[in-house]
Amino acid sequence: MPNSVVDADVIFKELKTNSISEFFRKNSQMLGYSGKVRSLTTVVHEYVTNSLDACEEANILPEIIVEVKQIAESKYSVKVTDNGPGIPTKIMGRVLATVLSGTKFHRYMQQRGQQGIGGSGCTLFSLITTGKAIHVRSGTGRGAYECDLSIDIKSNRPLITNMVEIDKAFKGLEIYGEFGEVKYESSDHGIYEYLRRTALSNPHATIRLIDPEGKSFNFIRSVTEMPTRAKASKPHPLGIGTNDLLEFAHASESRKISSFLVETFSRLSQNKVEELKGIVGELDFDKDPRKLTWDEAEKLVNSFKQVKWIAPDLDSLSTIGKTQIEATIKNILNPQFMSITERKPKVFRGGIPFVVEAGIAYGGSAGKTTEVGSQGVLIRFANKVPLLFDGSVCAITSAVNDIQWKRYGIKEFDQEPISVMVNVSSVYVPYSGVGKQAISQEMEIIEEIKLAVMDCARGLQRYMSGQKNKSIQTSKYNTIMKYVSQLSENLSEITDLKKADIEKELKALIDSRYKKLLEVEAAEEAKAQEEAEGEEEEDVGSAEEE
Ligand SMILES: Nc1ncnc2c1ncn2[C@@H]1O[C@H](COP(=O)(O)OP(=O)(O)O)[C@@H](O)[C@H]1O
Ligand SMILES: [Mg+2]
């Protein structure tokens, strides 16, 4: 007998709408919780970026302490303390125990956090791996309290318990959580490296790590000015897609589509609206923007592409800064040589501004020391946040792999004490995956990274060839000097002169010749370098243009 057909109502009877936290409970890998080492790094990353963001917003030089302890096999506690503004009691539950809730939404501005899933994601991860709540102490200067915090997964509502007032001298935020399915490792993917790199890209922050063995590592700030803050700015019409436009339209308080467009986007004037009207065709620009449909939004986005726009304004970008990078590299890597470049802002996809900074450090603590010797290291950042995972698919890796290092005096990148650091800043960094650990392969971005790194590499080349020449000449000089004594003795035998006198004169002669030789070589090298730079400028000329 054939099986009877099952009705759709029966199939879907069981279907319940998942709460958003239910969804992330089942898909925690989407928040970076996959793999034991990565999961623990993710927790620290979320708390530390929140501390940095909060301090920046409150204009406070950050002091952050991260303490990791092992509780059991695959189980650790993490405590992060900062000296930031703290969180007022009223909003505590909403910001740290409600998934997708933060104070940084809907700002078109370069920031580390933005989605409101960092802090609450940690709360959720602790709950599902240990069943425990997070413990928070917060002080705003006006008052201080502590409490336990968890999430009611079914409703995505915060559960706050044991709330008590504490000494109001406490200022800042301290979060303590216990996490399962995690592991502390001192590898390139671990917390130590994460914090060292965070210190590199945040020279104004002092960061201390106390590891599970109780060892303490201090990364002390190398500058005392706050970073320049990015301004919130309006998005450029060329930088957005249909989905973004719909979201903006539906959240808009404008009465008409025309005023919504002018108010929402940069470079979009009433004149441009008139121009758009001619291109879009069927669309009532007097209509309520909250009623904009997908098809209409799509038409608008397509028409944006047919209008000539002024390039986006670049105030929304914030960089680490050349002198800051110099200070921080010196502080943390203490190299024999370094070279730093900050490029001018550019745009990708026609309307999204971004800017690339790069630095190369050679010698000292640059690179990585392994059993077989030194190793080149690439340090990637997006908006000053270190990217530790998924390196192989990242635009930064592609760009740096494309560089012919031999040309710059580096025989094998993998075998030299060299660190290359690259920071890509943008309001909208195009990450290649939900884990936000790699930048997708946008041509314009790759090209800019290459130009930045090549610029630093030219400085390195000058240094390397100087070093090489110096060492060749030094060994020639030393060889000749070895024979001076013998030669002087022989000469003294066949002449009436004293050995010591001959030796003195010979040495003086060789010294002066040697000095001259070095001068001539340095001049030639500088000339060759200038010529090489001329050629290279020609190579990249087209990419320089906007
Ligand atoms: N250390 C902190 N100090 C002050 N406020 C904080 C801190 N950590 C988190 N917050 C607040 O909690 C909010 C939610 O954080 P989070 O879930 O990480 O989302 P996001 O960082 O994307 O905004 C932040 O927007 C901020 O308002
Ligand atoms: Mg965050």
Coordinates of C-alpha atoms and ligand atoms in Angstrom, one line a residue:
M1 CA 0.0 0.0 0.0
P2 CA 1.5 3.4 -0.9
N3 CA 2.2 5.7 2.0
S4 CA -0.5 8.4 2.3
V5 CA 0.4 12.0 1.5
V6 CA 1.1 14.1 4.6
D7 CA -0.5 17.5 4.7
A8 CA 1.6 20.6 5.1
D9 CA -0.3 21.6 8.2
V10 CA 0.9 18.5 9.9
I11 CA 4.5 18.9 8.9
F12 CA 4.6 22.5 10.1
K13 CA 2.6 22.0 13.3
E14 CA 5.9 21.4 15.1
L15 CA 7.5 24.5 13.7
K16 CA 8.0 27.2 16.2
T17 CA 9.5 30.6 15.7
N18 CA 13.0 30.5 17.1
S19 CA 14.1 33.4 19.2
I20 CA 17.2 35.0 18.0
S21 CA 19.2 33.7 20.9
E22 CA 17.9 30.2 20.2
F23 CA 19.2 30.6 16.7
F24 CA 22.7 31.6 17.8
R25 CA 22.7 28.9 20.4
K26 CA 22.4 26.4 17.6
N27 CA 24.7 28.3 15.3
S28 CA 27.3 29.6 17.7
Q29 CA 30.1 29.1 15.1
M30 CA 28.6 32.1 13.3
L31 CA 29.8 34.2 16.2
G32 CA 33.3 32.8 16.1
Y33 CA 32.7 29.9 18.6
S34 CA 34.3 27.1 16.6
G35 CA 37.3 25.3 17.8
K36 CA 38.5 25.4 21.4
V37 CA 41.4 27.9 20.9
R38 CA 39.4 30.2 18.7
S39 CA 36.4 30.2 21.0
L40 CA 38.5 31.4 23.9
T41 CA 40.2 34.1 21.7
T42 CA 36.7 35.2 20.6
V43 CA 35.6 35.8 24.1
V44 CA 38.6 37.9 24.9
H45 CA 38.2 39.7 21.6
E46 CA 34.6 40.6 22.2
Y47 CA 35.3 42.0 25.7
V48 CA 38.5 43.8 24.8
T49 CA 37.0 45.5 21.7
N50 CA 34.1 46.6 23.8
S51 CA 36.4 48.1 26.4
L52 CA 38.4 49.9 23.7
D53 CA 35.2 51.2 22.0
A54 CA 33.8 52.4 25.3
C55 CA 37.0 54.1 26.4
E56 CA 37.3 55.8 23.0
E57 CA 33.8 57.0 23.2
A58 CA 34.3 58.3 26.8
N59 CA 37.7 59.8 25.9
I60 CA 39.6 57.8 28.4
L61 CA 43.0 56.3 27.9
P62 CA 42.3 52.6 28.2
E63 CA 43.8 50.3 30.9
I64 CA 42.6 46.8 30.3
I65 CA 43.4 43.7 32.3
V66 CA 42.7 40.3 31.0
E67 CA 43.0 37.3 33.4
V68 CA 42.5 33.8 32.2
K69 CA 42.4 30.8 34.6
Q70 CA 41.9 27.1 34.0
I71 CA 39.0 25.6 35.9
A72 CA 39.0 22.1 34.4
E73 CA 39.9 20.3 31.3
S74 CA 38.6 22.5 28.4
K75 CA 37.1 24.9 30.9
Y76 CA 38.4 28.4 31.6
S77 CA 37.4 31.6 33.3
V78 CA 38.0 34.9 31.7
K79 CA 38.0 38.2 33.6
V80 CA 38.3 41.5 31.7
T81 CA 38.5 44.8 33.6
D82 CA 38.6 48.2 32.1
N83 CA 38.7 51.8 33.3
G84 CA 36.0 52.9 30.9
P85 CA 32.6 54.7 31.5
G86 CA 30.9 51.6 32.9
I87 CA 27.3 50.6 32.0
P88 CA 24.3 52.2 33.8
T89 CA 22.1 49.7 35.7
K90 CA 19.1 50.5 33.5
I91 CA 20.6 49.3 30.3
M92 CA 22.8 46.5 31.6
G93 CA 20.4 43.7 30.7
R94 CA 19.6 45.1 27.4
V95 CA 23.2 45.5 26.2
L96 CA 24.9 42.4 27.6
A97 CA 22.1 39.8 27.8
T98 CA 19.9 40.6 24.8
V99 CA 21.3 39.3 21.5
L100 CA 21.4 42.0 18.8
S101 CA 21.2 44.9 21.1
G102 CA 23.8 47.6 21.4
T103 CA 24.2 51.3 21.4
K104 CA 26.2 51.6 18.2
F105 CA 23.5 50.6 15.7
H106 CA 22.5 52.7 12.7
R107 CA 25.7 54.7 12.8
Y108 CA 27.5 55.0 9.6
M109 CA 30.8 55.2 11.2
Q110 CA 34.0 53.2 11.5
Q111 CA 33.8 51.2 14.8
R112 CA 34.9 47.9 16.0
G113 CA 31.6 46.6 17.4
Q114 CA 28.4 47.4 15.6
Q115 CA 26.0 44.6 15.7
G116 CA 25.2 44.1 19.3
I117 CA 26.1 40.4 19.4
G118 CA 29.6 40.6 20.9
G119 CA 28.9 40.9 24.6
S120 CA 25.6 39.0 24.6
G121 CA 27.2 36.3 22.4
C122 CA 29.7 35.7 25.3
T123 CA 26.9 35.5 27.8
L124 CA 25.1 33.0 25.6
F125 CA 28.3 31.0 25.0
S126 CA 29.0 30.8 28.7
L127 CA 25.4 29.7 29.3
I128 CA 25.4 26.9 26.8
T129 CA 28.8 25.5 27.7
T130 CA 28.7 25.8 31.5
G131 CA 25.1 26.6 32.4
K132 CA 26.5 29.6 34.3
A133 CA 25.8 33.3 34.4
I134 CA 28.2 36.1 33.7
H135 CA 29.3 38.2 36.7
V136 CA 29.5 41.9 36.1
R137 CA 30.8 44.9 38.2
S138 CA 30.1 48.3 36.8
G139 CA 30.9 51.8 38.1
T140 CA 29.9 54.9 36.3
G141 CA 31.4 57.4 38.7
R142 CA 28.0 58.2 40.1
G143 CA 27.3 54.8 41.5
A144 CA 28.5 51.2 41.2
Y145 CA 26.9 47.8 41.4
E146 CA 27.5 44.1 40.7
C147 CA 25.1 41.4 39.4
D148 CA 24.8 38.1 37.6
L149 CA 23.6 38.2 34.1
S150 CA 22.2 35.5 31.9
I151 CA 19.8 35.1 29.0
D152 CA 16.4 33.5 28.8
I153 CA 17.1 31.8 25.5
K154 CA 13.4 31.2 24.6
S155 CA 12.5 34.8 24.8
N156 CA 15.9 36.5 24.2
R157 CA 15.3 38.4 27.5
P158 CA 17.9 39.2 30.1
L159 CA 18.0 37.5 33.5
I160 CA 19.5 39.7 36.1
T161 CA 20.1 38.4 39.6
N162 CA 21.9 39.2 42.8
M163 CA 22.1 42.9 42.0
V164 CA 23.9 44.7 44.8
E165 CA 25.4 48.1 45.2
I166 CA 29.2 48.2 45.7
D167 CA 31.7 50.9 46.7
K168 CA 31.2 53.7 44.2
A169 CA 34.9 54.3 44.0
F170 CA 34.9 51.5 41.5
K171 CA 34.9 52.9 38.0
G172 CA 34.7 51.0 34.8
L173 CA 33.6 47.6 33.9
E174 CA 34.7 44.2 35.1
I175 CA 33.2 41.1 33.4
Y176 CA 33.8 37.6 34.7
G177 CA 32.6 34.5 32.9
E178 CA 33.3 30.8 32.8
F179 CA 33.4 29.0 29.4
G180 CA 33.5 25.4 28.4
E181 CA 34.8 23.8 25.1
V182 CA 37.7 26.1 25.1
K183 CA 41.5 25.9 25.4
Y184 CA 44.3 28.3 26.2
E185 CA 47.2 28.0 23.9
S186 CA 50.2 30.2 23.4
S187 CA 50.1 29.8 19.6
D188 CA 49.6 32.4 16.9
H189 CA 45.9 32.0 17.4
G190 CA 45.9 32.4 21.1
I191 CA 45.1 35.2 23.5
Y192 CA 48.7 36.3 24.1
E193 CA 49.2 37.0 20.4
Y194 CA 45.8 38.5 20.1
L195 CA 46.5 41.0 22.8
R196 CA 50.1 41.7 21.6
R197 CA 48.6 42.6 18.2
T198 CA 45.8 44.6 19.8
A199 CA 48.5 46.6 21.6
L200 CA 50.3 47.1 18.3
S201 CA 47.2 48.7 16.7
N202 CA 46.1 50.6 19.8
P203 CA 49.2 52.4 20.9
H204 CA 47.2 54.5 23.3
A205 CA 46.1 51.5 25.3
T206 CA 47.8 49.7 28.2
I207 CA 46.9 46.0 28.2
R208 CA 47.9 43.4 30.7
L209 CA 47.5 39.7 30.4
I210 CA 47.7 37.3 33.3
D211 CA 47.8 33.8 31.8
P212 CA 46.6 30.5 33.3
E213 CA 50.1 29.9 34.8
G214 CA 49.8 33.2 36.6
K215 CA 52.5 34.9 34.4
S216 CA 51.9 38.5 33.7
F217 CA 52.6 40.3 30.4
N218 CA 52.4 44.1 30.1
F219 CA 51.9 46.0 26.9
I220 CA 52.3 49.5 28.0
R221 CA 51.0 52.4 25.9
S222 CA 53.5 54.0 23.7
V223 CA 51.5 57.2 23.1
T224 CA 49.3 59.3 25.4
E225 CA 47.0 61.0 22.8
M226 CA 43.7 59.4 22.1
P227 CA 43.2 58.2 18.5
T228 CA 41.4 60.6 16.2
R229 CA 37.8 59.6 16.4
A230 CA 35.9 58.7 13.2
K231 CA 32.9 60.9 12.6
A232 CA 29.5 59.4 12.0
S233 CA 28.8 60.3 8.4
K234 CA 26.1 59.5 5.8
P235 CA 26.6 56.7 3.4
H236 CA 27.4 57.4 -0.2
P237 CA 24.7 56.2 -2.8
L238 CA 27.3 54.0 -4.6
G239 CA 28.2 52.2 -1.4
I240 CA 24.9 50.5 -0.7
G241 CA 22.8 47.6 -1.9
T242 CA 19.1 47.0 -2.2
N243 CA 18.9 45.5 1.2
D244 CA 20.6 48.4 2.9
L245 CA 18.4 50.9 1.1
L246 CA 15.3 49.1 2.3
E247 CA 16.5 49.0 5.8
F248 CA 17.3 52.7 5.8
A249 CA 14.0 53.5 4.2
H250 CA 12.0 51.4 6.7
A251 CA 13.7 53.0 9.6
S252 CA 13.3 56.5 8.2
E253 CA 11.3 59.3 9.7
S254 CA 11.1 61.3 6.5
R255 CA 7.6 61.8 5.0
K256 CA 8.6 61.3 1.3
I257 CA 11.1 59.2 -0.5
S258 CA 12.6 62.3 -2.0
S259 CA 13.4 63.9 1.4
F260 CA 14.4 60.5 2.7
L261 CA 17.1 60.2 0.0
V262 CA 18.4 63.7 0.6
E263 CA 18.5 63.2 4.4
T264 CA 20.0 59.7 4.3
F265 CA 22.8 59.9 1.8
S266 CA 25.9 62.0 1.3
R267 CA 26.2 63.9 -2.0
L268 CA 22.5 63.4 -2.7
S269 CA 21.0 66.8 -3.3
Q270 CA 17.5 67.8 -4.4
N271 CA 19.0 68.3 -7.9
K272 CA 20.2 64.7 -7.9
V273 CA 16.7 63.6 -6.9
E274 CA 15.4 65.3 -10.0
E275 CA 18.0 63.5 -12.0
L276 CA 17.1 60.2 -10.5
K277 CA 13.4 60.8 -11.2
G278 CA 14.3 60.9 -14.9
I279 CA 16.2 57.6 -14.7
V280 CA 14.1 55.4 -12.4
G281 CA 10.9 55.6 -14.3
E282 CA 7.8 54.3 -12.5
L283 CA 8.2 55.5 -8.8
D284 CA 6.3 57.9 -6.8
F285 CA 9.0 60.0 -5.0
D286 CA 6.2 61.5 -2.7
K287 CA 5.5 58.1 -1.3
D288 CA 6.1 57.2 2.4
P289 CA 9.7 55.7 2.5
R290 CA 8.5 53.1 5.0
K291 CA 6.4 51.6 2.2
L292 CA 9.2 51.3 -0.2
T293 CA 9.2 47.8 -1.8
W294 CA 12.1 45.6 -2.7
D295 CA 11.5 46.1 -6.4
E296 CA 11.5 49.9 -6.0
A297 CA 14.6 49.8 -3.9
E298 CA 16.3 47.8 -6.5
K299 CA 15.4 50.2 -9.2
L300 CA 16.7 53.1 -7.1
V301 CA 20.0 51.3 -6.4
N302 CA 20.4 50.7 -10.1
S303 CA 19.7 54.3 -11.0
F304 CA 22.3 55.4 -8.5
K305 CA 24.8 53.7 -10.7
Q306 CA 23.9 55.8 -13.7
V307 CA 24.4 59.2 -12.0
K308 CA 27.7 61.0 -11.7
W309 CA 28.6 61.5 -8.0
I310 CA 31.1 63.5 -6.1
A311 CA 33.4 61.0 -4.3
P312 CA 32.4 60.2 -0.7
D313 CA 33.7 62.3 2.1
L314 CA 36.4 60.6 4.1
D315 CA 35.8 61.9 7.6
S316 CA 34.3 58.6 8.6
L317 CA 37.7 56.9 8.6
S318 CA 40.0 56.7 11.5
T319 CA 43.6 55.3 11.2
I320 CA 46.2 54.3 13.7
G321 CA 48.5 57.0 12.3
K322 CA 52.1 57.0 11.1
T323 CA 53.8 58.3 14.1
Q324 CA 51.7 56.1 16.4
I325 CA 52.6 53.0 14.4
E326 CA 56.3 54.0 14.6
A327 CA 56.0 54.4 18.4
T328 CA 54.2 51.1 18.8
I329 CA 56.5 49.1 16.6
K330 CA 59.5 50.4 18.4
N331 CA 57.8 49.7 21.7
I332 CA 56.7 46.1 20.9
L333 CA 59.1 44.8 18.2
N334 CA 62.2 47.0 18.8
P335 CA 63.5 46.3 15.3
Q336 CA 66.8 47.3 13.7
F337 CA 64.9 48.9 10.9
M338 CA 61.3 50.0 10.2
S339 CA 59.4 51.7 7.5
I340 CA 55.8 52.9 7.7
T341 CA 53.3 54.2 5.1
E342 CA 49.9 55.7 5.3
R343 CA 48.0 55.8 2.0
K344 CA 45.4 58.4 1.0
P345 CA 41.8 57.2 1.4
K346 CA 40.4 55.5 -1.7
V347 CA 37.0 54.0 -2.5
F348 CA 35.9 50.5 -3.4
R349 CA 32.7 49.4 -5.2
G350 CA 32.4 53.0 -6.3
G351 CA 31.3 54.5 -3.1
I352 CA 32.8 53.0 0.1
P353 CA 35.8 54.8 1.5
F354 CA 38.7 52.9 2.9
V355 CA 42.3 53.5 3.8
V356 CA 45.3 51.3 4.2
E357 CA 48.3 51.7 6.5
A358 CA 51.3 49.4 6.5
G359 CA 54.5 49.0 8.3
I360 CA 57.6 46.7 7.9
A361 CA 59.9 45.9 10.8
Y362 CA 63.1 44.1 10.4
G363 CA 65.4 42.6 13.1
G364 CA 64.9 42.8 16.8
S365 CA 61.7 41.0 17.9
A366 CA 60.3 41.3 14.4
G367 CA 59.3 38.1 12.7
K368 CA 59.0 34.9 14.7
T369 CA 61.8 32.8 16.2
T370 CA 61.4 29.1 15.6
E371 CA 63.7 26.1 16.2
V372 CA 65.0 26.5 12.7
G373 CA 65.6 30.2 12.8
S374 CA 63.7 33.4 12.0
Q375 CA 60.4 33.5 10.1
G376 CA 58.5 36.3 8.4
V377 CA 55.2 37.2 9.9
L378 CA 52.2 39.0 8.4
I379 CA 50.1 40.9 10.9
R380 CA 46.6 41.7 9.6
F381 CA 44.2 44.2 11.0
A382 CA 40.7 45.5 10.0
N383 CA 39.7 48.7 11.7
K384 CA 42.6 48.1 14.1
V385 CA 41.3 44.7 15.2
P386 CA 43.7 41.8 14.7
L387 CA 42.6 39.1 12.3
L388 CA 44.1 35.8 13.5
F389 CA 42.2 33.3 11.5
D390 CA 41.3 32.4 7.9
G391 CA 44.5 34.1 6.7
S392 CA 44.6 32.1 3.5
V393 CA 41.4 33.8 2.0
C394 CA 42.2 37.3 3.1
A395 CA 42.9 40.2 0.7
I396 CA 45.9 41.3 2.8
T397 CA 47.5 37.8 2.5
S398 CA 47.0 37.8 -1.3
A399 CA 48.4 41.3 -1.7
V400 CA 51.5 40.5 0.4
N401 CA 52.1 37.1 -1.3
D402 CA 52.0 38.9 -4.6
I403 CA 55.0 41.0 -3.7
Q404 CA 58.4 39.9 -5.1
W405 CA 60.3 40.1 -1.9
K406 CA 63.7 39.3 -3.6
R407 CA 63.5 42.6 -5.3
Y408 CA 63.6 44.3 -1.9
G409 CA 66.5 42.3 -0.6
I410 CA 64.5 39.7 1.2
K411 CA 65.6 36.3 -0.2
E412 CA 62.9 34.2 1.5
F413 CA 60.1 35.9 3.4
D414 CA 59.7 32.8 5.4
Q415 CA 63.3 32.8 6.6
E416 CA 63.9 36.4 7.7
P417 CA 63.2 38.3 11.0
I418 CA 60.5 40.5 9.3
S419 CA 57.1 41.6 10.4
V420 CA 54.7 43.1 7.9
M421 CA 51.7 44.8 9.4
V422 CA 48.7 46.0 7.4
N423 CA 45.6 47.8 8.7
V424 CA 42.6 48.3 6.5
S425 CA 40.1 50.8 7.8
S426 CA 36.6 51.4 6.5
V427 CA 33.0 52.0 7.7
Y428 CA 32.2 48.9 5.8
V429 CA 35.0 46.3 5.8
P430 CA 33.9 43.6 3.4
Y431 CA 34.6 40.6 5.5
S432 CA 34.7 37.3 3.7
G433 CA 32.8 35.3 6.3
V434 CA 30.6 35.6 9.4
G435 CA 33.6 35.1 11.6
K436 CA 35.0 38.5 10.4
Q437 CA 38.6 37.1 10.3
A438 CA 39.4 37.8 6.6
I439 CA 38.8 40.7 4.2
S440 CA 37.3 39.6 0.9
Q441 CA 39.3 39.9 -2.3
E442 CA 38.2 43.3 -3.6
M443 CA 40.6 44.4 -6.4
E444 CA 40.8 48.0 -5.3
I445 CA 41.6 47.0 -1.7
I446 CA 44.3 44.4 -2.8
E447 CA 45.9 47.0 -5.1
E448 CA 46.1 49.6 -2.3
I449 CA 47.6 47.1 0.2
K450 CA 50.2 46.2 -2.4
L451 CA 51.1 49.8 -3.0
A452 CA 51.4 50.5 0.7
V453 CA 53.5 47.5 1.5
M454 CA 55.7 48.1 -1.6
D455 CA 56.3 51.6 -0.4
C456 CA 57.6 50.3 2.9
A457 CA 59.6 47.6 1.2
R458 CA 61.5 50.2 -0.8
G459 CA 62.8 51.6 2.4
L460 CA 63.7 48.1 3.5
Q461 CA 65.6 47.5 0.3
R462 CA 67.7 50.5 0.8
Y463 CA 68.5 49.4 4.3
M464 CA 69.3 45.8 3.2
S465 CA 71.5 46.7 0.3
G466 CA 73.4 49.1 2.6
Q467 CA 73.8 46.3 5.1
K468 CA 75.0 43.9 2.4
N469 CA 77.5 46.3 0.9
K470 CA 78.8 47.2 4.3
S471 CA 79.4 43.6 5.1
I472 CA 81.2 42.9 1.8
Q473 CA 83.4 45.9 2.2
T474 CA 84.1 45.1 5.9
S475 CA 85.3 41.6 5.1
K476 CA 87.6 42.9 2.3
Y477 CA 88.9 45.5 4.7
N478 CA 89.5 42.9 7.3
T479 CA 91.3 40.6 4.9
I480 CA 93.7 43.4 3.7
M481 CA 94.3 44.5 7.3
K482 CA 95.3 40.9 8.2
Y483 CA 98.3 41.1 5.8
V484 CA 99.4 44.6 6.8
S485 CA 101.5 43.4 9.6
Q486 CA 103.4 40.7 7.6
L487 CA 103.8 43.1 4.6
S488 CA 105.2 45.8 6.9
E489 CA 107.7 43.4 8.3
N490 CA 108.9 42.3 4.8
L491 CA 109.1 45.9 3.6
S492 CA 111.1 46.8 6.7
E493 CA 113.6 44.1 5.9
I494 CA 114.3 45.4 2.3
T495 CA 114.2 49.1 3.3
D496 CA 115.7 51.0 6.2
L497 CA 112.3 51.9 7.6
K498 CA 110.9 50.7 10.9
K499 CA 108.1 48.2 10.7
A500 CA 105.9 50.2 13.0
D501 CA 106.1 53.3 10.8
I502 CA 105.4 51.3 7.7
E503 CA 102.4 49.7 9.3
K504 CA 101.0 53.0 10.5
E505 CA 101.2 54.5 7.1
L506 CA 99.8 51.5 5.3
K507 CA 96.8 51.4 7.7
A508 CA 96.1 55.1 7.3
L509 CA 96.2 54.6 3.5
I510 CA 93.8 51.7 3.5
D511 CA 91.5 53.5 6.0
S512 CA 91.2 56.5 3.8
R513 CA 90.7 54.4 0.6
Y514 CA 88.1 52.4 2.4
K515 CA 86.2 55.5 3.5
K516 CA 86.2 56.9 0.0
L517 CA 85.0 53.6 -1.4
L518 CA 82.0 53.6 1.0
E519 CA 81.1 57.1 0.0
V520 CA 81.2 56.4 -3.7
E521 CA 79.1 53.3 -3.2
A522 CA 76.5 55.1 -1.2
A523 CA 76.1 57.7 -3.8
E524 CA 75.7 55.1 -6.6
E525 CA 73.2 53.3 -4.6
A526 CA 71.1 56.3 -3.9
K527 CA 71.1 57.1 -7.7
A528 CA 70.1 53.6 -8.6
Q529 CA 67.4 53.7 -6.0
E530 CA 66.0 57.0 -7.4
E531 CA 65.9 55.5 -10.9
A532 CA 64.2 52.3 -9.6
E533 CA 61.5 54.4 -7.8
G534 CA 60.8 56.3 -11.0
E535 CA 60.2 53.1 -12.8
E536 CA 57.9 51.8 -10.1
E537 CA 55.8 55.0 -10.0
E538 CA 55.2 54.4 -13.7
D539 CA 54.2 50.8 -13.0
V540 CA 51.5 51.8 -10.6
G541 CA 50.4 55.1 -12.1
S542 CA 47.0 53.9 -13.2
A543 CA 46.2 52.4 -9.8
E544 CA 46.9 55.7 -8.1
E545 CA 44.0 57.3 -9.8
E546 CA 40.6 57.5 -8.2
Ligands
LIG1 N1 33.3 47.6 28.6 C1 32.2 48.3 28.3 N2 32.0 49.5 28.8 C2 30.9 50.3 28.5 N3 29.9 49.8 27.7 C3 30.0 48.6 27.2 C4 31.1 47.8 27.5 N4 30.9 46.6 26.8 C5 29.8 46.7 26.2 N5 29.2 47.9 26.4 C6 27.9 48.4 25.9 O1 27.2 47.2 25.5 C7 26.8 47.3 24.1 C8 26.7 45.9 23.5 O2 28.0 45.4 23.3 P1 28.1 44.3 22.2 O3 27.1 43.2 22.4 O4 29.5 43.9 22.1 O5 27.7 45.0 20.8 P2 28.5 46.1 20.0 O6 29.9 46.2 20.5 O7 28.4 45.5 18.6 O8 27.7 47.4 20.2 C9 27.8 48.3 23.5 O9 27.2 48.9 22.4 C10 28.1 49.2 24.6 O10 27.0 50.2 24.7
MG2 MG 31.1 44.6 20.8

